[in-house]
Short mmCIF file of C-alpha atoms in Angstrom, two decimals:
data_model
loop_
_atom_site.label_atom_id
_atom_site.label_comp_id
_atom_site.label_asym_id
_atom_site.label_seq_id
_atom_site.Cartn_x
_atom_site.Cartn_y
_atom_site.Cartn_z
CA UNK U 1 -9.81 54.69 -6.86
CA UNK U 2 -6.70 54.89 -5.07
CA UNK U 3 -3.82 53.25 -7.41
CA UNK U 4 -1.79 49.92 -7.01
CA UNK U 5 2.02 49.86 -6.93
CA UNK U 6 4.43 46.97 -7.00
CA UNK U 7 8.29 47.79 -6.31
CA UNK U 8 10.57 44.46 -6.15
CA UNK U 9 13.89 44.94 -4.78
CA UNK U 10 16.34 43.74 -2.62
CA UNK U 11 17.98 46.73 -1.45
CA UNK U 12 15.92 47.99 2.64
CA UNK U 13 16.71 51.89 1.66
CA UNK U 14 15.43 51.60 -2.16
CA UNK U 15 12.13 49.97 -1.11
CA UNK U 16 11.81 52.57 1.65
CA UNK U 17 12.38 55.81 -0.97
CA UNK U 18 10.10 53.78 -3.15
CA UNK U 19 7.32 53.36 -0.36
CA UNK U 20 7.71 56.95 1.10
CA UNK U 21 7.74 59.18 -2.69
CA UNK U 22 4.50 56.61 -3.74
CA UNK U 23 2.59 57.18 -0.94
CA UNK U 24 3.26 60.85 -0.88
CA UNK U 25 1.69 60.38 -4.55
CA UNK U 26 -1.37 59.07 -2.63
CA UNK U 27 -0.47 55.47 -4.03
CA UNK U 28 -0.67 52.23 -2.72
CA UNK U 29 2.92 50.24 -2.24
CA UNK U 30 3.32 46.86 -1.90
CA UNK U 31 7.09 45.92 -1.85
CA UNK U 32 8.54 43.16 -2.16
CA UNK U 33 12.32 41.76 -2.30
CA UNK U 34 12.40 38.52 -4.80
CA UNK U 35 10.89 37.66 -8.19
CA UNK U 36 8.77 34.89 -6.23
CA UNK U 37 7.03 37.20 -4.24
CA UNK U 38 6.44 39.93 -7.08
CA UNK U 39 4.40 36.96 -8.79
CA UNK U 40 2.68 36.13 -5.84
CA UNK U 41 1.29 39.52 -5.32
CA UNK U 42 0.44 39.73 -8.98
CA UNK U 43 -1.45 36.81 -8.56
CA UNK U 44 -3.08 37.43 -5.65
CA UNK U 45 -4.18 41.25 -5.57
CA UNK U 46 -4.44 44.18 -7.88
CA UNK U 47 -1.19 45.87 -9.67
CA UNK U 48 -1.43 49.27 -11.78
CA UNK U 49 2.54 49.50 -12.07
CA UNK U 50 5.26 47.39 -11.66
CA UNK U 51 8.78 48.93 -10.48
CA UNK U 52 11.16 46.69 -10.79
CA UNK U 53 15.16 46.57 -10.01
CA UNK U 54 16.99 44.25 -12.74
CA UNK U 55 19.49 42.05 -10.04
CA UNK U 56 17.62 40.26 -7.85
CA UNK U 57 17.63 37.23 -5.56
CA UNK U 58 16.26 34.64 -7.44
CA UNK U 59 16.02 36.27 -11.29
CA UNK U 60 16.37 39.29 -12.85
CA UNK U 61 14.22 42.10 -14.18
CA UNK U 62 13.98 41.09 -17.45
CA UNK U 63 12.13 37.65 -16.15
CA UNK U 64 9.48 39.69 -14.34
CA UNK U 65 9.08 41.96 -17.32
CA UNK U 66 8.73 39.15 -19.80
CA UNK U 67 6.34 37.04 -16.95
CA UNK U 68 4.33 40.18 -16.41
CA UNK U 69 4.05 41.14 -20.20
CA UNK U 70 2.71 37.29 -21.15
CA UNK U 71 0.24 37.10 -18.47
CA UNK U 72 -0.53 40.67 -17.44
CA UNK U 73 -0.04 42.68 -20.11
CA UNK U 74 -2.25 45.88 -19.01
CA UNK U 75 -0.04 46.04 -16.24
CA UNK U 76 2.93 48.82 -17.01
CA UNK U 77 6.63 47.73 -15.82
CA UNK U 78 9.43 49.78 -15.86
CA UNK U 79 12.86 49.20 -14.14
CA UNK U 80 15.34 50.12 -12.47
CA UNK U 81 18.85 50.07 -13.65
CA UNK U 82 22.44 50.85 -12.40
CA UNK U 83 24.30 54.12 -13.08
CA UNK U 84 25.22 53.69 -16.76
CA UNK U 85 23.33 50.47 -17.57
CA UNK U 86 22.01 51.74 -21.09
CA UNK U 87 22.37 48.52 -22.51
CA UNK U 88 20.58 46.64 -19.42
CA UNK U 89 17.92 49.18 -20.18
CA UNK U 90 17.89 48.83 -23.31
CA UNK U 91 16.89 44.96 -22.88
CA UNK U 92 13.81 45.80 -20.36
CA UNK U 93 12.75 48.06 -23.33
CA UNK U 94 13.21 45.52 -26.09
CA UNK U 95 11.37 42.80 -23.33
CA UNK U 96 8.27 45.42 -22.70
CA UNK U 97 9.47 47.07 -20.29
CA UNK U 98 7.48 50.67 -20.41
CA UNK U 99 10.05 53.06 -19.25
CA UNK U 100 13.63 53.01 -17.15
CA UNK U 101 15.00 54.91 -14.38
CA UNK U 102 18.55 55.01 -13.41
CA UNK U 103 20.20 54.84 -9.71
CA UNK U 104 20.92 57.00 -8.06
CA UNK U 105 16.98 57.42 -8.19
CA UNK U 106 15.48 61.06 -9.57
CA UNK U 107 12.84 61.41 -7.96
CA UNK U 108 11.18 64.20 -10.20
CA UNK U 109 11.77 61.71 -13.04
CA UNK U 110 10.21 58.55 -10.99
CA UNK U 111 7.28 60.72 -10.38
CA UNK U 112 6.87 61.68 -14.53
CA UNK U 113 7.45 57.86 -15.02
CA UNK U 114 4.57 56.73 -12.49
CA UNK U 115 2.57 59.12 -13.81
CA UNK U 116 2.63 58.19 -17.68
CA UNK U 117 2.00 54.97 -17.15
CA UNK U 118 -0.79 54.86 -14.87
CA UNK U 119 -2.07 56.81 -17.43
CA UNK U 120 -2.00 53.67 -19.15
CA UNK U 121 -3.35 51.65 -16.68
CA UNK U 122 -6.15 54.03 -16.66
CA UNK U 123 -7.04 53.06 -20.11
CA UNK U 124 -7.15 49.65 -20.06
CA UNK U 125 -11.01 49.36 -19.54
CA UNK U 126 -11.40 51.53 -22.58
CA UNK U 127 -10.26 49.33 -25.73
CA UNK U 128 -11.80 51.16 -28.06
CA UNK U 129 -10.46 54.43 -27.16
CA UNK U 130 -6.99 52.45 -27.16
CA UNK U 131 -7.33 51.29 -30.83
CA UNK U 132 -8.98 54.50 -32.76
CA UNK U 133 -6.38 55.52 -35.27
CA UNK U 134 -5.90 58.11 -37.98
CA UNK U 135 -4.30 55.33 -40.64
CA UNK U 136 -6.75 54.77 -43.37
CA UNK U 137 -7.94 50.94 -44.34
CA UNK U 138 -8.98 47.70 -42.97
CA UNK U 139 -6.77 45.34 -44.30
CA UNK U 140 -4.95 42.34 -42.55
CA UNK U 141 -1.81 44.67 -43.15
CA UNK U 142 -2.87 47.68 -41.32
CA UNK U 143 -4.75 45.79 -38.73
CA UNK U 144 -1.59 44.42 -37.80
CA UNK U 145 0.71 47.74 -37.95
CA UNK U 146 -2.44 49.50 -35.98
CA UNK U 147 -1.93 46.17 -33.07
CA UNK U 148 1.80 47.03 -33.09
CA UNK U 149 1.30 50.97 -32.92
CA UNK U 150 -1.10 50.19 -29.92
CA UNK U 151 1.69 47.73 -28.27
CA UNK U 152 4.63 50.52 -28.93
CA UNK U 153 2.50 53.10 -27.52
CA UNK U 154 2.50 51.64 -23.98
CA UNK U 155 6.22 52.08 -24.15
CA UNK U 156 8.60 54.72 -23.96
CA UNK U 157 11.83 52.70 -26.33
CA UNK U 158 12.77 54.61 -29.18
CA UNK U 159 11.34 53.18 -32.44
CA UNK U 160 12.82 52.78 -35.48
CA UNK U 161 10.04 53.02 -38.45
CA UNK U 162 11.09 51.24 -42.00
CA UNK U 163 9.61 52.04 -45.06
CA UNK U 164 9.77 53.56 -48.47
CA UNK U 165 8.85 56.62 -49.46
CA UNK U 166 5.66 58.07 -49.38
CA UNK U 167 4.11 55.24 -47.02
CA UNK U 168 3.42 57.48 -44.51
CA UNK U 169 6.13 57.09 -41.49
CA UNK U 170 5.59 60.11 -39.97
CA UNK U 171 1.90 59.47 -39.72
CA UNK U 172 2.86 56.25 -37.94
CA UNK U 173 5.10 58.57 -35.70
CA UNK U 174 2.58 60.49 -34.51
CA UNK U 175 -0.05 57.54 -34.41
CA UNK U 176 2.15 56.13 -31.62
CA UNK U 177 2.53 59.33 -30.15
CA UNK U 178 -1.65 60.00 -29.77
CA UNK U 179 -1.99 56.59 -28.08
CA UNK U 180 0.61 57.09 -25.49
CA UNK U 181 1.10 58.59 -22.23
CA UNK U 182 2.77 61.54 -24.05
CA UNK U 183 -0.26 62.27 -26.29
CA UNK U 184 -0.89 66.19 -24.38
CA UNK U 185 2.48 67.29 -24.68
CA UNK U 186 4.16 68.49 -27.88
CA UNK U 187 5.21 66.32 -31.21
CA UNK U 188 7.91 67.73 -32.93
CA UNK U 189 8.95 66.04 -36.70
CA UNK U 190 12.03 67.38 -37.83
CA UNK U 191 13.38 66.27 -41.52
CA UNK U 192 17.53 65.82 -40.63
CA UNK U 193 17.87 66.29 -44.28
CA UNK U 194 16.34 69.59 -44.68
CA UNK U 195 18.55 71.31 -42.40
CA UNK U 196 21.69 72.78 -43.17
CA UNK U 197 24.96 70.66 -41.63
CA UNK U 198 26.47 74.32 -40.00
CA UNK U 199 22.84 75.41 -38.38
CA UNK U 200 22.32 71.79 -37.16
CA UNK U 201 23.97 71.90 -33.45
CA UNK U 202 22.04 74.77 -32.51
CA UNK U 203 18.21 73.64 -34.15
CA UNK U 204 18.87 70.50 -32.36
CA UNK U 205 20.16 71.44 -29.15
CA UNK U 206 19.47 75.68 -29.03
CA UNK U 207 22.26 78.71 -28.33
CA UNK U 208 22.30 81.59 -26.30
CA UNK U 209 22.57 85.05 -27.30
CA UNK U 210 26.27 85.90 -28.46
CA UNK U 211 27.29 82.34 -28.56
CA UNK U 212 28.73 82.37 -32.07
CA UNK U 213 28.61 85.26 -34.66
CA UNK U 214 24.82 85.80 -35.46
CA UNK U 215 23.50 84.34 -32.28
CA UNK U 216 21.67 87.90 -31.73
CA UNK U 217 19.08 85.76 -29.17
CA UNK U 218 18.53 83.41 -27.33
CA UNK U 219 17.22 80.14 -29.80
CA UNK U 220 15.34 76.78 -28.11
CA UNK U 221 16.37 73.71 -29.57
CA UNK U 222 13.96 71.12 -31.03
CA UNK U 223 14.61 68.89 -27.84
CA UNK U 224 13.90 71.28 -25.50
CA UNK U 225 10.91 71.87 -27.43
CA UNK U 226 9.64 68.40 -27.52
CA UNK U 227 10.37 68.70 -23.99
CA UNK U 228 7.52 65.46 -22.19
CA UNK U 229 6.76 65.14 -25.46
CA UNK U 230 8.10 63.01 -29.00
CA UNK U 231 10.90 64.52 -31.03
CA UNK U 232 11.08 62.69 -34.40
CA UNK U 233 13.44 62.47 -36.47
CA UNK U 234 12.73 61.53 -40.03
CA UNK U 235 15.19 60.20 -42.54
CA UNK U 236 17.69 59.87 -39.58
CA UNK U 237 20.08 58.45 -42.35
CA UNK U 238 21.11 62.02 -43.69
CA UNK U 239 22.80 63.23 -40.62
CA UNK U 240 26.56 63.73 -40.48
CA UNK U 241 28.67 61.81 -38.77
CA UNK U 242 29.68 64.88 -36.56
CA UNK U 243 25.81 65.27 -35.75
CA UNK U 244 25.68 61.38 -34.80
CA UNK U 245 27.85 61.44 -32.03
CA UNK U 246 26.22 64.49 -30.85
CA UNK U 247 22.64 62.73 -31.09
CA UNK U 248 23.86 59.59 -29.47
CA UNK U 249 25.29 61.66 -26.49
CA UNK U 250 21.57 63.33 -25.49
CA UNK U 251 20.35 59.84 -26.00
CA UNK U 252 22.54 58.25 -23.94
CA UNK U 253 22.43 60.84 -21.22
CA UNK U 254 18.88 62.29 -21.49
CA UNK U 255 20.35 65.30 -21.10
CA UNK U 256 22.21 67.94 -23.85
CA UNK U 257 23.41 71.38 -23.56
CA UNK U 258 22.98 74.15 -25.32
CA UNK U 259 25.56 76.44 -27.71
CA UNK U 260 27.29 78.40 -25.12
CA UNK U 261 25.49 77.38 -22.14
CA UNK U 262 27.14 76.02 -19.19
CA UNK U 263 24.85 73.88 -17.57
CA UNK U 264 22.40 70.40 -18.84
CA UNK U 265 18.94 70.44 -19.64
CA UNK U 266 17.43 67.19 -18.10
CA UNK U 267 14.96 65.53 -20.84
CA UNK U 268 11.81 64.25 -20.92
CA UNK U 269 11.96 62.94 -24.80
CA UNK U 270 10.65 60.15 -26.19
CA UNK U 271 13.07 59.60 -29.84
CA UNK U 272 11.06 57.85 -32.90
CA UNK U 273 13.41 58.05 -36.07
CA UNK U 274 12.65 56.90 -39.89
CA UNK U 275 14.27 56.79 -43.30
CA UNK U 276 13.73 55.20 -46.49
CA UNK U 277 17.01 53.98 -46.76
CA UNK U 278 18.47 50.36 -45.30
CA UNK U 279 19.78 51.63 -42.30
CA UNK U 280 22.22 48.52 -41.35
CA UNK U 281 23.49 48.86 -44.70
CA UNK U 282 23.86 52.47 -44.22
CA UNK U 283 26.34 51.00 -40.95
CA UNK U 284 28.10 48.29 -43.25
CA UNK U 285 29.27 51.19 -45.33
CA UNK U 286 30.20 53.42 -42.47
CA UNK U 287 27.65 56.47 -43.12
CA UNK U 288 26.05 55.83 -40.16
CA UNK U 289 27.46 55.15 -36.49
CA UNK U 290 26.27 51.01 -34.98
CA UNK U 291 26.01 52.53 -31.52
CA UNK U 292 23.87 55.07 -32.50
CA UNK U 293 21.37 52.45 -34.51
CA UNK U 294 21.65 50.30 -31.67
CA UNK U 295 20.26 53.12 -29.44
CA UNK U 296 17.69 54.47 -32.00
CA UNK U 297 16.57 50.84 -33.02
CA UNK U 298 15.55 49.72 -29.76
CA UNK U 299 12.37 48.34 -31.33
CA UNK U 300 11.84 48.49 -35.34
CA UNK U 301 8.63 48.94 -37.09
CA UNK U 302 8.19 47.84 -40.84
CA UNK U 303 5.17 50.04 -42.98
CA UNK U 304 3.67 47.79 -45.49
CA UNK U 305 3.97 49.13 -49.03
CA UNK U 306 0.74 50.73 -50.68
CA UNK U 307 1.11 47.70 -53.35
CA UNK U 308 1.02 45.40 -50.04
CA UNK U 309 -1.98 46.26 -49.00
CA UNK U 310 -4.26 47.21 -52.24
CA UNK U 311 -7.58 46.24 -50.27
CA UNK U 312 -6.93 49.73 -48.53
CA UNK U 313 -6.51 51.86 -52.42
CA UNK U 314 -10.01 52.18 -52.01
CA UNK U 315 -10.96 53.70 -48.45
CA UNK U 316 -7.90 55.83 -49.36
CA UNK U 317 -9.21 56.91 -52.47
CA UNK U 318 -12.44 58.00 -50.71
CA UNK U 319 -10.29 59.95 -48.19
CA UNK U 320 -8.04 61.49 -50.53
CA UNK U 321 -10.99 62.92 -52.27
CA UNK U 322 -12.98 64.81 -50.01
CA UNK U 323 -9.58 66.47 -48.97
CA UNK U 324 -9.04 67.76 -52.27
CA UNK U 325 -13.01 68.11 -52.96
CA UNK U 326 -12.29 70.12 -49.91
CA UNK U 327 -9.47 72.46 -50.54
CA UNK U 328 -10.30 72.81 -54.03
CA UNK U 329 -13.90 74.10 -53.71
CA UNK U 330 -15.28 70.95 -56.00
CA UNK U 331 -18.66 70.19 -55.06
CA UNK U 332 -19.72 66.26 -55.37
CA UNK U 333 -16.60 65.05 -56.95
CA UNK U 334 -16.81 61.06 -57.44
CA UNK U 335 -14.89 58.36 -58.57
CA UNK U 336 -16.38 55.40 -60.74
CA UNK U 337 -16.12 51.88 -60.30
CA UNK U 338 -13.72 51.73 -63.39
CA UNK U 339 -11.14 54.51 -61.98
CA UNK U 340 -10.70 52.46 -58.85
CA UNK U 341 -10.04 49.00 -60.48
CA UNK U 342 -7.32 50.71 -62.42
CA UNK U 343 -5.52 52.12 -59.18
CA UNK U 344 -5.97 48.94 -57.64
CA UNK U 345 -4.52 47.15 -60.46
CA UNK U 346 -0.96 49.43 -60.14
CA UNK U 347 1.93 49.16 -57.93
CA UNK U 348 2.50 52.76 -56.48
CA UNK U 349 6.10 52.66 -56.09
CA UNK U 350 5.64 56.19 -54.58
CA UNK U 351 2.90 54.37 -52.05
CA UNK U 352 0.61 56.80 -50.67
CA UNK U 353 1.90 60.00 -52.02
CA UNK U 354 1.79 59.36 -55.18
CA UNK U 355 -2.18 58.15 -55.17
CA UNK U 356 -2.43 61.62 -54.18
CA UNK U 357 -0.94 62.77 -57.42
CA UNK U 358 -2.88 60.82 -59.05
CA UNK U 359 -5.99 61.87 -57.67
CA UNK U 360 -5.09 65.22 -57.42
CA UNK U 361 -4.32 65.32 -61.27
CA UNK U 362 -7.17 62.99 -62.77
CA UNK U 363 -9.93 65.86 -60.24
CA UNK U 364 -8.20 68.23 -62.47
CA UNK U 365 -9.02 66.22 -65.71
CA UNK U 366 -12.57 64.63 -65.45
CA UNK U 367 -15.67 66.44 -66.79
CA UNK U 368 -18.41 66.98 -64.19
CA UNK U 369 -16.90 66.18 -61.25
CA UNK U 370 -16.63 62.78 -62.21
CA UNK U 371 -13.41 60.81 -61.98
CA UNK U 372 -13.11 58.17 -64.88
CA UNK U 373 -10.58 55.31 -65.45
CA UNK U 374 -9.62 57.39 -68.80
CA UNK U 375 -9.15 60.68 -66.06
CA UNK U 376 -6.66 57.98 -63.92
CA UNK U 377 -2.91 59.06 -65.37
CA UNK U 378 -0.19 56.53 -64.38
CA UNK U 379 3.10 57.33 -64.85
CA UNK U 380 3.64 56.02 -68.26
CA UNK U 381 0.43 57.69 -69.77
CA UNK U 382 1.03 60.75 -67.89
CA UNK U 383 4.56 61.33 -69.62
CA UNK U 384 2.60 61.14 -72.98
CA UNK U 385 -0.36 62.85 -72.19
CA UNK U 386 -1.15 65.68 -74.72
CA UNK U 387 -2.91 67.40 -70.96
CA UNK U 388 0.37 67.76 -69.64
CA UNK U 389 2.09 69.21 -72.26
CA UNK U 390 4.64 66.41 -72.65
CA UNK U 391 3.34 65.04 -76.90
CA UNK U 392 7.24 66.35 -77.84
CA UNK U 393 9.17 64.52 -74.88
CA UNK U 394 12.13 62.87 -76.90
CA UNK U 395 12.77 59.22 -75.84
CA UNK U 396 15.92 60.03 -73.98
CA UNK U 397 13.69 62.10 -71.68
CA UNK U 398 11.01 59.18 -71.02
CA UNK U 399 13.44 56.78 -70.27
CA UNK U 400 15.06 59.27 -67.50
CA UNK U 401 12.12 60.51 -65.99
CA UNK U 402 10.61 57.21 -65.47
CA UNK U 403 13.22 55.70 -63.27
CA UNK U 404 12.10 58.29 -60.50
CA UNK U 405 9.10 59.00 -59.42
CA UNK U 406 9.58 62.02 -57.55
CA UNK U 407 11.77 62.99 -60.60
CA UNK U 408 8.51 62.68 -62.59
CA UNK U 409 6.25 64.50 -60.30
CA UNK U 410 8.95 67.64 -61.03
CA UNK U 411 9.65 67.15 -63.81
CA UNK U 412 5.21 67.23 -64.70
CA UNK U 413 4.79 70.23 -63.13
CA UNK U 414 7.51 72.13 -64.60
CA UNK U 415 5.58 71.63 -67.91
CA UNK U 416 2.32 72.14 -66.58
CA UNK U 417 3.51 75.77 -65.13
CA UNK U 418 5.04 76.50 -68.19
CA UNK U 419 2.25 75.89 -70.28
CA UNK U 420 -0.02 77.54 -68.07
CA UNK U 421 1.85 80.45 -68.07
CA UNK U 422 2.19 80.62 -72.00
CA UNK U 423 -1.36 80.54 -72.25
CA UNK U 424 -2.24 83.19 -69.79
CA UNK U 425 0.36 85.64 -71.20
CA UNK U 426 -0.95 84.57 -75.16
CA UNK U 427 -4.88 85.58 -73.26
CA UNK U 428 -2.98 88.84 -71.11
CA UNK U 429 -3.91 86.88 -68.40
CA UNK U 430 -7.61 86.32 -69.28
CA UNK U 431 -8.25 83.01 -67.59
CA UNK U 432 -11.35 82.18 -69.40
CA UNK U 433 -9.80 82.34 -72.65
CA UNK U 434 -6.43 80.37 -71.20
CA UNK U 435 -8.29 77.87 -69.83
CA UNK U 436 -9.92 77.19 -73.67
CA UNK U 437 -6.90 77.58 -74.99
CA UNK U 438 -5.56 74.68 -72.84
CA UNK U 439 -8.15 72.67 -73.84
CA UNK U 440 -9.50 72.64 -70.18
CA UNK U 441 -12.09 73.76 -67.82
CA UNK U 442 -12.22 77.29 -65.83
CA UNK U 443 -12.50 74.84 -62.87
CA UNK U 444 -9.63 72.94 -64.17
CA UNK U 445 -7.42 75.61 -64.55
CA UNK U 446 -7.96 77.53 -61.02
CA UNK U 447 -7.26 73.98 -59.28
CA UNK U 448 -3.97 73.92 -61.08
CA UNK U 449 -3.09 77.47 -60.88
CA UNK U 450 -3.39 76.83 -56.94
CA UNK U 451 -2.04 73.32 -57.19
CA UNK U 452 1.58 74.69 -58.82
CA UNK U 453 1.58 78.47 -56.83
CA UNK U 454 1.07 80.49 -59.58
CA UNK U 455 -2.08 82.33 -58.26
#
């Protein structure tokens, strides 16, 4: 079925390009010069894209993008901007606008644009391909972040996602990435906090051989390697300032350039960032650059706390299970009635990852594959429990590790290793007779051995 196209502007020669590079795409054009006659056509015929310009006769862009997204909102729209217009773009993205291209007009990039969203045209008959989703639950709460994942997909604006620790951001990252028009090509998450502020120019943006002293080869950058597809960039609050104004640049531009290359590299990136920190408060206090957040906070996306949405403990409990049933080797392992009132009943200030803690630990704890509320170790029983080798914690101690929970996590394991290891030099390393000395299971003891690496 031979695809509809709707270009509104008043420039002769831009309709012309427009008309000529569609219908080489074997397209269907239909241009028009006003905002009257865009809606005209829109009501009158069928429209799989609209391109629109943003100054015209009788409106602007942003009018057709906001008329076409209340009362046709299957029906793509991207515009077209001036040389240098980011922030005009960056309006048509924060309106609904699916994409932007600049004048003068690429025409390799209008044909990448056309083609990713018709790809989204083509799935409008298919809701319930559009809505299937990874995220775990059916409450209100995740029904609506699932509606807003679907919305964000059908664009290409960067996307800011807020939330604390351990709610899952980066799944949300690459939710919206498997709905889009980008889900085929590559999804790269990159932690800026994990990588060291002197190597961080050339992972980001690549080097060539004998660029700097221990470039021995050529090295691809992550945005060359995300290249048509999603680079994110998760807790975006840790980079230097140094880095910012780099990052902004390729944003800005589409375009970076390698350590000791000469030339650009053109992207094809969509950017979705995170961090568990307040990022406009992170710009108050000068750690992070406004422009940038401007740029990277085109749209923001909040992720409901665990302890928002406790109708969901459950399903996630479930889920959670089999995984670790599954890498642990732990036939019919089952949770009671009991067990899941008492998660349900707690506030998870470490959200999602620390239910799987939780679980993790109390699969580790219950007799016959059978998780019990008395197997379910929350924070404050854990640091007492007699299991985890923490009966001679002095009170100092408990009151520190509590105000962290990743703190307590380390801090947990650290005894368990140590404990383990005792035992298993006490047995020379007879595993059987460490595992009763522990007071445990054989099954217990090989999940934790391959729980804390000491295998």
């Amino acid at each position: 079925m031979v695809k509809h196209i709707l270009i509104v502007d008043d420039e002769p020669d831009i309709r012309e390009l427009l008309e000529i590079t569609l219908s080489r795409m074997q397209l269907e054009p239909t241009a028009v010069a006003n905002v009257k006659d865009a809606k005209s056509v829109l009501s009158s015929q069928p429209v799989d894209l609209c391109l629109t310009d943003m100054k015209l006769p009788d409106g602007d862009g942003i009018e057709l993008v906001s008329h076409i997204q209340n009362e046709y909102p299957n029906i793509p729209v991207a515009v077209i901007t001036a040389f240098g217009s980011m922030d005009t773009a960056i309006r048509a993205l924060k309106a609904g606008a699916f994409d932007f291209v600049s004048k003068p007009i690429d025409l390799k990039a209008l044909r990448k644009l056309v083609s990713g969203a018709l790809m989204l045209s083509h799935k409008n008959g298919d809701e319930s391909s559009a809505h299937e989703t990874r995220l775990i639950g059916s409450s209100s709460e995740l029904q609506k972040l699932n509606t807003t994942i679907h919305k964000l997909a059908r664009s290409q604006a960067p996307v800011y996602i807020r939330g604390e620790s351990g709610v899952g951001k980066e799944l949300v990252a690459r939710e919206i990435h498997l709905q889009g028009p980008r889900k085929d090509q590559p999804f790269i998450p990159v932690n800026c906090g994990a990588i060291p502020t002197e190597l961080m120019e050339s992972e980001f943006f690549g080097h060539l051989k004998g660029s700097f002293t221990g470039a021995t080869g050529d090295k691809q950058g992550l945005f060359e390697a995300a290249q048509g597809g999603t680079l994110f960039l998760d807790e975006v609050a840790e980079l230097p300032l140094h880095m910012q104004v780099k990052l902004l640049r390729a944003i800005q531009e589409r375009a970076i350039k390698p350590i000791g290359r000469q030339e650009e590299i053109k992207l094809d990136v969509r950017i979705l960032s995170a961090t568990h920190k307040d990022l406009a408060l992170e710009v108050e206090q000068g750690t992070f650059r406004q422009d940038l957040f401007y740029r990277i906070n085109v749209i923001e996306l909040p992720v409901p706390a665990l302890r928002d949405r406790t109708d969901d403990i459950a399903p996630l409990t479930t889920y959670i299970l089999n995984k670790v049933a599954e890498n642990y080797q732990l036939e019919n392992l089952q949770i009671d009635n009991a067990a899941i009132a008492k998660l349900s009943n707690y506030s998870f200030p470490g959200n999602i990852r620390e239910l799987e803690n939780i679980l993790e630990r109390a699969a580790t704890l219950c007799d016959n594959e059978k998780i019990t509320a008395d197997d379910i170790q929350l924070p404050t029983e854990a640091s007492l429990s007699p299991n985890s080798d923490n009966s001679t914690i002095h009170d100092e101690e408990k009151s520190n590790i509590s105000l962290d929970q990743d703190q307590l996590e380390e801090y947990l394991e650290e005894k368990e290793k140590k404990a383990i290891t005792a035992a298993l030099e006490k047995t020379r390393w007879n595993k059987t007779a460490a595992a009763k000395l522990l007071g445990i299971s054989f099954r217990q003891l090989r999940y934790r051995l391959k729980k804390l690496d000491l295998e």
